[in-house]
Tab-separated table of C-alpha atoms in Angstrom:
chain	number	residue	atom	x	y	z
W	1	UNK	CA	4.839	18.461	3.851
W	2	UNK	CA	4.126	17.031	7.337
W	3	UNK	CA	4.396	13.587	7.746
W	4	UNK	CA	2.380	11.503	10.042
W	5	UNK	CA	3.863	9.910	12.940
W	6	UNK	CA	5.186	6.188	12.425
W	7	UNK	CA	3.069	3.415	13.132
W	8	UNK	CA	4.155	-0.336	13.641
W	9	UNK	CA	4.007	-1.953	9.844
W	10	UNK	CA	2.568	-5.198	8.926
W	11	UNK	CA	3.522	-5.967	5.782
W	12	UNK	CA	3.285	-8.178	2.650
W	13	UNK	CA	5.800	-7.931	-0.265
W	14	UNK	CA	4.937	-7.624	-3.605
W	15	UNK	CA	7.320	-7.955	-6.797
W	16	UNK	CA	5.713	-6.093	-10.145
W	17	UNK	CA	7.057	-8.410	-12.547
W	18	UNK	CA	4.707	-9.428	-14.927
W	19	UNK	CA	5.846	-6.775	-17.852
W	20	UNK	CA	6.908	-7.705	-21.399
W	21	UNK	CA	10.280	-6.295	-21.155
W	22	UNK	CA	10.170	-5.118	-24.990
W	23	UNK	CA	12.524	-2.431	-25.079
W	24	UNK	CA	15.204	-4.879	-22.656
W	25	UNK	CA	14.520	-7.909	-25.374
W	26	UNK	CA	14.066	-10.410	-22.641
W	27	UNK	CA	12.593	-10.751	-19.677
W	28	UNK	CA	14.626	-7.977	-17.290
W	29	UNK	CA	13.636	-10.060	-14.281
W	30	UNK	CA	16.051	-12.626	-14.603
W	31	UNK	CA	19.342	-10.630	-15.512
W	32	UNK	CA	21.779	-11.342	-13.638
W	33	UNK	CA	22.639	-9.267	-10.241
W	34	UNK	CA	25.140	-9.072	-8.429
W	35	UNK	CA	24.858	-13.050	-6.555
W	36	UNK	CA	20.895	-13.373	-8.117
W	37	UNK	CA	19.398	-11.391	-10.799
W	38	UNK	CA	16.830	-8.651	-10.497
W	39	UNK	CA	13.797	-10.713	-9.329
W	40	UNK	CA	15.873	-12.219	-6.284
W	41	UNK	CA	16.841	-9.109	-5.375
W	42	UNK	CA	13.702	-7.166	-5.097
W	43	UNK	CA	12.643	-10.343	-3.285
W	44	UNK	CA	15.754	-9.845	-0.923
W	45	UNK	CA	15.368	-6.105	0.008
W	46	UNK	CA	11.121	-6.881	0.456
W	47	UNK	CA	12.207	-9.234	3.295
W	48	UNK	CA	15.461	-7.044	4.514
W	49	UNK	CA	12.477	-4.224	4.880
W	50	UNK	CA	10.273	-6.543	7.205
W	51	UNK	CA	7.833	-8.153	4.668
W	52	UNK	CA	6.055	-10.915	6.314
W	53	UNK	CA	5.510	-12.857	2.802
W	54	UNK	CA	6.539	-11.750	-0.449
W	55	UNK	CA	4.568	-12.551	-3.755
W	56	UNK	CA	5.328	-11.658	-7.778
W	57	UNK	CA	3.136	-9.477	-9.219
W	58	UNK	CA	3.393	-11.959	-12.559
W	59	UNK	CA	0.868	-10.201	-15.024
W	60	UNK	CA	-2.158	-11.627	-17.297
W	61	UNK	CA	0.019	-15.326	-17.105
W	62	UNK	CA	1.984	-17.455	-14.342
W	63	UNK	CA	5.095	-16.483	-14.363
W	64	UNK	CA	8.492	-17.429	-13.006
W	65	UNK	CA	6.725	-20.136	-10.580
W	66	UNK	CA	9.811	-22.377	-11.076
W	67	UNK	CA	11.277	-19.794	-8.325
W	68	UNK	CA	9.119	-21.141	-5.715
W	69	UNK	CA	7.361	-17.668	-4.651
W	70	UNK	CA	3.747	-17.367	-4.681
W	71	UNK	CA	2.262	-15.750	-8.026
W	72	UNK	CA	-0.598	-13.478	-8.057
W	73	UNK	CA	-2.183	-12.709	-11.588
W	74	UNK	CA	-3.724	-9.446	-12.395
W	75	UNK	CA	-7.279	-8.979	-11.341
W	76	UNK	CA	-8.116	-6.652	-14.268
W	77	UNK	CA	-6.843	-7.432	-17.604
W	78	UNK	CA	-4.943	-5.191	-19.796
W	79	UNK	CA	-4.919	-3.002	-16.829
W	80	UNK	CA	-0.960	-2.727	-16.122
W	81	UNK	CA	0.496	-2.178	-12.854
W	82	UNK	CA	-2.532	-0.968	-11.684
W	83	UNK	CA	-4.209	-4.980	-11.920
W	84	UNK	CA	-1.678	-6.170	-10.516
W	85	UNK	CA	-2.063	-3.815	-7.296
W	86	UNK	CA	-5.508	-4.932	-6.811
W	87	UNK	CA	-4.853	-8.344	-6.763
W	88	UNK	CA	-2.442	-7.791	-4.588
W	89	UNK	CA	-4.575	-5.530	-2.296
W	90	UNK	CA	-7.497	-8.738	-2.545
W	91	UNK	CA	-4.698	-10.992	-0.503
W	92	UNK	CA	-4.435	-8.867	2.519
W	93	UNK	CA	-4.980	-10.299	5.318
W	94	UNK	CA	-6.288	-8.190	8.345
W	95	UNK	CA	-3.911	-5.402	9.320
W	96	UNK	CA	-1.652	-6.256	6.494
W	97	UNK	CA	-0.419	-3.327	4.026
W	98	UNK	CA	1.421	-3.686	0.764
W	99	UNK	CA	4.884	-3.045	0.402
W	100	UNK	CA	5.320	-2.964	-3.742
W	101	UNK	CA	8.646	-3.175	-5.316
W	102	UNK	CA	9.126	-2.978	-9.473
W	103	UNK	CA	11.615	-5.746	-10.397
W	104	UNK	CA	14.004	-2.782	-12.338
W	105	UNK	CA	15.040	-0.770	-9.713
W	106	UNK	CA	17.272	-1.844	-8.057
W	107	UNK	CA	19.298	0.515	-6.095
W	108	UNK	CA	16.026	0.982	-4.017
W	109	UNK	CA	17.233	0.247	-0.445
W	110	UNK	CA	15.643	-1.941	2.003
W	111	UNK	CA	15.598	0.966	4.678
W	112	UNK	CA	13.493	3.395	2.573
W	113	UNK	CA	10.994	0.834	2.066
W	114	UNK	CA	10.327	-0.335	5.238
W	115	UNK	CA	10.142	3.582	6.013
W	116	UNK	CA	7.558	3.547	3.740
W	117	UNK	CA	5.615	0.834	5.356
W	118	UNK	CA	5.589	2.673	9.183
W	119	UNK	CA	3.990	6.198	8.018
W	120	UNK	CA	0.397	6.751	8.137
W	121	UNK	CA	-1.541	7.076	5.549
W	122	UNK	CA	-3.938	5.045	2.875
W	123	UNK	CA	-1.114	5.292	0.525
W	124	UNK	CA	2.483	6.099	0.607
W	125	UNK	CA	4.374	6.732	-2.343
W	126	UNK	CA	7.784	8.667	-2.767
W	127	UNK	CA	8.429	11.737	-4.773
W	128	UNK	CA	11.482	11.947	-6.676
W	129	UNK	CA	12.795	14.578	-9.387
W	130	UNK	CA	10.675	12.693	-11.989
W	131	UNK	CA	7.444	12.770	-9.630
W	132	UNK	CA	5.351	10.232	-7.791
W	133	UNK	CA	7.115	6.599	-7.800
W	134	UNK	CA	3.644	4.435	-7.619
W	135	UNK	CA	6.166	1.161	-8.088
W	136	UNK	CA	7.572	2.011	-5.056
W	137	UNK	CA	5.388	2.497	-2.258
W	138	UNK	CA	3.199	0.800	0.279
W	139	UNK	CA	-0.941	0.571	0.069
W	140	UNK	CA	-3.326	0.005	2.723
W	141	UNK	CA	-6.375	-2.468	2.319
W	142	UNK	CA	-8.578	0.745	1.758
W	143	UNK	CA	-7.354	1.562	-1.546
W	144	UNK	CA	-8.748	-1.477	-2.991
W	145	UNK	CA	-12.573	-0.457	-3.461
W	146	UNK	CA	-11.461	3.236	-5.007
W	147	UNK	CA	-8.651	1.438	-7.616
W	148	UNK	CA	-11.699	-1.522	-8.479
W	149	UNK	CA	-14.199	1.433	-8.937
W	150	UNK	CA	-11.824	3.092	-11.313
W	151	UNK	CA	-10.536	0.082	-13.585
W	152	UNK	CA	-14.340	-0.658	-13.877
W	153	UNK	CA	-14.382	2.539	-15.252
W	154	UNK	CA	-11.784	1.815	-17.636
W	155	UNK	CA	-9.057	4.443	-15.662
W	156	UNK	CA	-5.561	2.335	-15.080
W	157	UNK	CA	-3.662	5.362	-13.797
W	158	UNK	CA	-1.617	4.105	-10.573
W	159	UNK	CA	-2.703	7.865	-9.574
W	160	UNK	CA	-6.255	7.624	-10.456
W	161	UNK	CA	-7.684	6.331	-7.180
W	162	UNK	CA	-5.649	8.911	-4.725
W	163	UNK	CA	-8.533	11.772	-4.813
W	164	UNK	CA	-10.629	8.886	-2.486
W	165	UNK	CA	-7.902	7.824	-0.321
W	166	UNK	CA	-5.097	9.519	1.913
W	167	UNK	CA	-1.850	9.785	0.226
W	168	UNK	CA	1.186	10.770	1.593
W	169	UNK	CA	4.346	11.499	-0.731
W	170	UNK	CA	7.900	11.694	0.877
W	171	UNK	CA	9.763	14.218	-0.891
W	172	UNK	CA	13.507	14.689	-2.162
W	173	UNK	CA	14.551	16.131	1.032
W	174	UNK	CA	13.353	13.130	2.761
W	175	UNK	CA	14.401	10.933	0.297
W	176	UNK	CA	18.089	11.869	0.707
W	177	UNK	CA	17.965	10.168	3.917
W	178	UNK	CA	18.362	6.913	2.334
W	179	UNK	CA	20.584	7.902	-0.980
W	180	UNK	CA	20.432	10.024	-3.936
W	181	UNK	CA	17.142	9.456	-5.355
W	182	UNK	CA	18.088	10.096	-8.960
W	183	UNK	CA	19.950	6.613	-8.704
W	184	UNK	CA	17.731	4.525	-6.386
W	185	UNK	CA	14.517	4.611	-8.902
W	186	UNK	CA	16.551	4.879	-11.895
W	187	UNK	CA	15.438	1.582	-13.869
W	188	UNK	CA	16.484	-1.249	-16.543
W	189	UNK	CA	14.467	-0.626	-19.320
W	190	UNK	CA	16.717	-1.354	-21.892
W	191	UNK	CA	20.279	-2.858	-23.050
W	192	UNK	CA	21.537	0.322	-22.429
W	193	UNK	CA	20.731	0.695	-18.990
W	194	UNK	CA	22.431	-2.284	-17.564
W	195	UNK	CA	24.764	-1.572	-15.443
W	196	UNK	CA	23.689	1.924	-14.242
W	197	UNK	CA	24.118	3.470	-10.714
């Protein structure tokens, strides 16, 4: 794969953090990390990588707005990550892309993601071993009428707007640049993950 030249990046920040955390038992944002817990730190490396604002992603509900960030509720219902995207994509100002983080990786590095944000494309979202991270990645404005067409169509894939927009996935070989990308998207889902990487 060919990637595009860089381009300068103007970029909001966007936390997913509005899941139920079921398998973890309680809500994985707020375990404790290293000086914060998870949610300060994805807020942390979103601003390291050059976001100009960061927001939570908070689900269906407000949530965690005793931290101060801005929330942004899901613009689809029961449509996962992929409402939560839209909404985001709906607060871009002109120019602006989105630079998504999931709250439960977080061995991500700053420098990938502000990588992310300075190739060219509609969206870009890195390739690991385990395939396409769509948590991970950076979305231009244009994705936002192909992802509203296709949750009004009842499809909440984070992959099922790509065949109308360009998409650009980094591979493993890029990838290593910035670590081993087994461990950077390797995430707390449960008890048993704590801890890992």
């Amino acid at each position: 794969m060919v990637l595009q030249a860089p381009r300068q990046a103007l970029t909001a920040g966007f936390v997913f953090c509005g899941g139920h955390s079921r398998r973890m038992g309680h809500d994985k944002a707020l375990l404790p990390f290293g000086a914060t817990d998870l949610l300060g730190h994805a807020v942390e490396r979103l601003r390291a990588a050059g976001a100009g604002r960061v927001a939570l992603l908070c689900g269906a509900e407000p949530r965690h707005a005793h931290r101060g960030w801005p929330l942004v509720p899901d613009a689809v219902a029961d449509a996962g990550p992929a409402g939560g995207l839209l909404a985001a994509l709906r607060t871009l100002a002109a120019g602006e892309r989105a630079l998504v983080l999931a709250v439960d990786v977080p061995h991500v590095p700053a420098p990938l993601l502000h990588a992310l944000a300075t190739l060219d494309a509609d969206a870009v979202v890195p390739e690991g071993a385990a395939g396409p991270e769509p948590l991970v990645a950076c979305y231009d404005a244009a994705c936002a009428g192909p992802l509203a067409e296709c949750l009004a169509r009842g499809e909440a894939r984070m992959t099922a707007f790509w065949p109308a927009v360009r998409v650009v996935c980094p591979g493993p070989a890029w990838l290593e640049s910035f670590g081993d990308p087994a461990r950077m998207f390797a995430n707390w889902n449960q008890p048993a993950d704590l801890g890992r990487g």
